[in-house]
Tab-separated table of C-alpha atoms and ligand atoms in Angstrom:
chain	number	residue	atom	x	y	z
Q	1	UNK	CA	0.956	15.137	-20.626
Q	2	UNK	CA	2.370	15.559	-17.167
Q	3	UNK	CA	-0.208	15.233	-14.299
Q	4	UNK	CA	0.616	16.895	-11.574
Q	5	UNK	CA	-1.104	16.102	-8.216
Q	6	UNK	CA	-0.742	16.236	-4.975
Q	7	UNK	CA	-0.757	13.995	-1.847
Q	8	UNK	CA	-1.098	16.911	1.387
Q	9	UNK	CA	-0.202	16.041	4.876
Q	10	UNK	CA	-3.252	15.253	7.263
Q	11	UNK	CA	-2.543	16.344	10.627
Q	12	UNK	CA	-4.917	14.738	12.348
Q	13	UNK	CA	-6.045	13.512	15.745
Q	14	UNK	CA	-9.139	12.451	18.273
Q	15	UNK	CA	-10.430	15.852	16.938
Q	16	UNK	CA	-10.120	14.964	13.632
Q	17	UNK	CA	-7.918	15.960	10.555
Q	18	UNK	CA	-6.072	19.661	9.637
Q	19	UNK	CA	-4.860	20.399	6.293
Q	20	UNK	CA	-2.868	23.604	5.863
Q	21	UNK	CA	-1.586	24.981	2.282
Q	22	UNK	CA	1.208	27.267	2.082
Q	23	UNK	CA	2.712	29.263	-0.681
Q	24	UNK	CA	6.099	27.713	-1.926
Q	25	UNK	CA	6.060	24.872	0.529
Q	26	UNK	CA	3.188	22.409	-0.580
Q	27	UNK	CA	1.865	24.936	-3.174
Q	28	UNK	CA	4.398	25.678	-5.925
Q	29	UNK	CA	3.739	28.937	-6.008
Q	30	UNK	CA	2.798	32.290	-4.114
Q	31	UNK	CA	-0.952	32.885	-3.914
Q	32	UNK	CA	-2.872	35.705	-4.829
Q	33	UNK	CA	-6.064	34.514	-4.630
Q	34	UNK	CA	-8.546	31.610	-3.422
Q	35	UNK	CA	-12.128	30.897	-4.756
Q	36	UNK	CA	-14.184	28.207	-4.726
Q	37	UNK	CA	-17.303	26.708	-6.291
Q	38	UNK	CA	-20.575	24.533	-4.647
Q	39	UNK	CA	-24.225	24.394	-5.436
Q	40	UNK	CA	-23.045	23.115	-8.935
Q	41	UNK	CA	-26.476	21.893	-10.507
Q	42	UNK	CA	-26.697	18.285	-12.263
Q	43	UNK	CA	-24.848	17.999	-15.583
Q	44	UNK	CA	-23.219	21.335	-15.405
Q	45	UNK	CA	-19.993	21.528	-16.774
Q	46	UNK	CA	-17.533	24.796	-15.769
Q	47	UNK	CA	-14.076	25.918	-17.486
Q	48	UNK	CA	-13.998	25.362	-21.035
Q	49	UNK	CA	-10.863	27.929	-21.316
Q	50	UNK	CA	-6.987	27.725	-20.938
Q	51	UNK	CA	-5.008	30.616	-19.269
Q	52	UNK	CA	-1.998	32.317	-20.519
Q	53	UNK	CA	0.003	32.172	-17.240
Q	54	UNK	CA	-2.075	31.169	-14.556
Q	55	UNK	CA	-0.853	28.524	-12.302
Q	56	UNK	CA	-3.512	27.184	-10.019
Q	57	UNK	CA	-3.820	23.978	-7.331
Q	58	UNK	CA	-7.322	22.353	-7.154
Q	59	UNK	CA	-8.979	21.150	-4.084
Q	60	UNK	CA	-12.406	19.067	-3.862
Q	61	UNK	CA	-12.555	19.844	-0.375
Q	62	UNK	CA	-16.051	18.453	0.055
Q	63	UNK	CA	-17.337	15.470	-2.264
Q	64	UNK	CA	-15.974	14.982	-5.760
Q	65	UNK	CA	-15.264	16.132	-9.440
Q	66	UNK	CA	-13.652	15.773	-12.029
Q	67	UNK	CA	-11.366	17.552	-14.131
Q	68	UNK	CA	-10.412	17.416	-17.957
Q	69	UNK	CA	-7.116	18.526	-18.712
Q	70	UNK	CA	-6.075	18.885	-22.763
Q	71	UNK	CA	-2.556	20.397	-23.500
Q	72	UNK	CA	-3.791	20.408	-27.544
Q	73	UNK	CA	-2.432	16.574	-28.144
Q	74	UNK	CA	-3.713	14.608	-25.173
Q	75	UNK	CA	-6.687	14.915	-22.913
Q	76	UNK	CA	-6.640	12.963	-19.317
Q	77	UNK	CA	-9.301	12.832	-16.737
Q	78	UNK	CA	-8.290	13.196	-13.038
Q	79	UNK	CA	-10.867	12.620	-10.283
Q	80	UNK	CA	-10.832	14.874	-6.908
Q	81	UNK	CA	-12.598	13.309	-4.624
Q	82	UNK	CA	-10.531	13.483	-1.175
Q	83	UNK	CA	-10.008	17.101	0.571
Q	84	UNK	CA	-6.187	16.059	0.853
Q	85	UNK	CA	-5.270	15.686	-2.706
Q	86	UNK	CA	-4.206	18.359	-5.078
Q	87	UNK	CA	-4.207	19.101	-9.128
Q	88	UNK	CA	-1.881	21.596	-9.614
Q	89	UNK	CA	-3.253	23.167	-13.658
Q	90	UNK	CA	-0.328	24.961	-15.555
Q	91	UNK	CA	-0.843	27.643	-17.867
Q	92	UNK	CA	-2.346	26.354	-21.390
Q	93	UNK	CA	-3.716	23.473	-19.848
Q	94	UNK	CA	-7.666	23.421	-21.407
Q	95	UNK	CA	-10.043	22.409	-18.705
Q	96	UNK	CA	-13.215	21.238	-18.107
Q	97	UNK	CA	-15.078	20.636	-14.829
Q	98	UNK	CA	-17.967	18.133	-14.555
Q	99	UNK	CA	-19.815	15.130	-12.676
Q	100	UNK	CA	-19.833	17.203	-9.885
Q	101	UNK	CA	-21.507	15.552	-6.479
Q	102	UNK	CA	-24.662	17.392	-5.321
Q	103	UNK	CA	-22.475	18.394	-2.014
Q	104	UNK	CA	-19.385	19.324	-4.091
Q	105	UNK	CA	-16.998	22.341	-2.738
Q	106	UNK	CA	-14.153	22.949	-5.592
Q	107	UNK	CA	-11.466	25.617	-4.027
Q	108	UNK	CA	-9.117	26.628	-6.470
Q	109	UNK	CA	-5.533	28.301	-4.872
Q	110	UNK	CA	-4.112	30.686	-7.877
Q	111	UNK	CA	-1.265	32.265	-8.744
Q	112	UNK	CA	-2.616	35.529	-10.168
Q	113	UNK	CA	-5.311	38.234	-9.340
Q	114	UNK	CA	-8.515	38.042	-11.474
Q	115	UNK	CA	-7.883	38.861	-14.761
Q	116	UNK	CA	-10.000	38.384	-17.689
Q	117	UNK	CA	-6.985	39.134	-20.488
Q	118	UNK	CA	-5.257	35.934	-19.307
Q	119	UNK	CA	-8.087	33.752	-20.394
Q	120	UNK	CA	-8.718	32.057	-23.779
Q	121	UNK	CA	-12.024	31.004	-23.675
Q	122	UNK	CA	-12.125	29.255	-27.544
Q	123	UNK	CA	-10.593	26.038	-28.049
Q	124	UNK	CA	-9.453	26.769	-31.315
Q	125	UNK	CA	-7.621	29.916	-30.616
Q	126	UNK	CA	-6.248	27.903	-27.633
Q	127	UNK	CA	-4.601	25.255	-30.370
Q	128	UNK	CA	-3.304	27.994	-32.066
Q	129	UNK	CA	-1.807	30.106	-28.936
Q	130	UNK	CA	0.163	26.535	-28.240
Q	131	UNK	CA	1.178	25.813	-31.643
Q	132	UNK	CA	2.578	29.260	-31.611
Q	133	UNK	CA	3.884	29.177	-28.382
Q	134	UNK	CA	6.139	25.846	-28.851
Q	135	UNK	CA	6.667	26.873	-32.261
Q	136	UNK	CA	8.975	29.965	-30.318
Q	137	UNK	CA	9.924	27.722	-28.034
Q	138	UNK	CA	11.984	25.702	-30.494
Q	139	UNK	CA	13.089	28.723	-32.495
Q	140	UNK	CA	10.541	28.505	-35.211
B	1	T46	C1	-10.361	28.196	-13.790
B	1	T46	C2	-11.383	27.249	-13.303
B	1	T46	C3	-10.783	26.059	-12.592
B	1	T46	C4	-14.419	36.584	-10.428
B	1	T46	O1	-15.020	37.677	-10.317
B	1	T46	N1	-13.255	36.386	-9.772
B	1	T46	C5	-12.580	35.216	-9.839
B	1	T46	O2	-11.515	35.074	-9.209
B	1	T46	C6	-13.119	34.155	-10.653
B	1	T46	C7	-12.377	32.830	-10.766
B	1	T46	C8	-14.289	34.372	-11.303
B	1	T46	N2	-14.943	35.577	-11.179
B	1	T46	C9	-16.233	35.756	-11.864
B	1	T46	C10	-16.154	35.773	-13.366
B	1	T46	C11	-17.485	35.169	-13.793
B	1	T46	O3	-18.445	36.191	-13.837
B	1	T46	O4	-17.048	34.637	-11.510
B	1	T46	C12	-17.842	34.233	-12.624
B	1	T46	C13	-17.637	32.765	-12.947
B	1	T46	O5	-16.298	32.580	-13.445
B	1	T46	P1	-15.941	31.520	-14.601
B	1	T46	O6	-17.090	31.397	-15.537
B	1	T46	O7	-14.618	31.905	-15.174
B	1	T46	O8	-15.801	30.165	-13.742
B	1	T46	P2	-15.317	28.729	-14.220
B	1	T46	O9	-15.757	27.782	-13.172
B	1	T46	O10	-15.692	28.430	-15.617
B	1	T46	O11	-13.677	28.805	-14.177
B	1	T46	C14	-12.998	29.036	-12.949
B	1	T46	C15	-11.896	30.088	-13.141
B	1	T46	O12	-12.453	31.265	-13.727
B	1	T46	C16	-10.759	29.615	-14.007
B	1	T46	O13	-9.657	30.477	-13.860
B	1	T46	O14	-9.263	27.801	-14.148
B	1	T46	O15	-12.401	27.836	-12.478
């Protein structure tokens, strides 16, 4: 699996350090929405779903994470813990977010309004969706 992730400028100064994100220059796509996560209690774990076209960039802008990311043959385990480094998630991409710090703020750029038809919240209709997916893909 491909991890994406991304390294964003810091301007920064005696005042201390800006970050800005914009749609199709450091984020790869437009965005339609921003939310974001804290107060994540000990041993929680959030996600546990893929999306059907979602793109999304992930920012721990305060403390750290981390994030499981399972295309349906490999899992890898990125850590966010700097507010200037990015995960960008493609679509099918299971993912799982856990080990959060107590002061942990997770913002999460998307691609798409809200919408709770582009989720697939079981992991074994998610192997399926891909199998079926790259099965069209290669003219199966
Ligand atoms: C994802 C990971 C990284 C809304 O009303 N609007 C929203 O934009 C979102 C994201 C959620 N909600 C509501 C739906 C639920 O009642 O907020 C509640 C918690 O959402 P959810 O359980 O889906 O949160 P996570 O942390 O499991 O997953 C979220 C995103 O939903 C998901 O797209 O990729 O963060």
């Amino acid at each position: 699996m491909k991890i994406i992730t991304f390294d964003f400028e810091e301007h920064g100064d005696e005042r201390g350090i800006l970050i800005s994100l914009e749609e199709n220059k450091n984020i790869p796509f437009d965005i339609k929405r921003c939310y974001y996560m804290y107060n994540t209690q000990p041993g929680v774990s959030r996600g546990h779903h893929a999306h059907k076209s979602l793109e999304q960039v992930l920012v721990c802008v305060r403390g750290e994470c981390k994030i499981l990311l399972d295309d349906g043959k490999t899992r890898e385990t990125v850590v966010l813990d700097r507010p200037n480094k990015g995960l960008y998630l493609s679509h099918l991409i299971w993912r799982e977010m856990f080990d959060f710090s107590e002061d942990a703020v997770l913002m999460v750029l998307a691609s798409q309004l809200y919408d709770e038809s582009d989720y697939i919240r079981s992991y074994d209709e998610f192997l399926q969706y891909v199998q079926t997916k790259n099965g069209e893909e290669n003219g199966l």
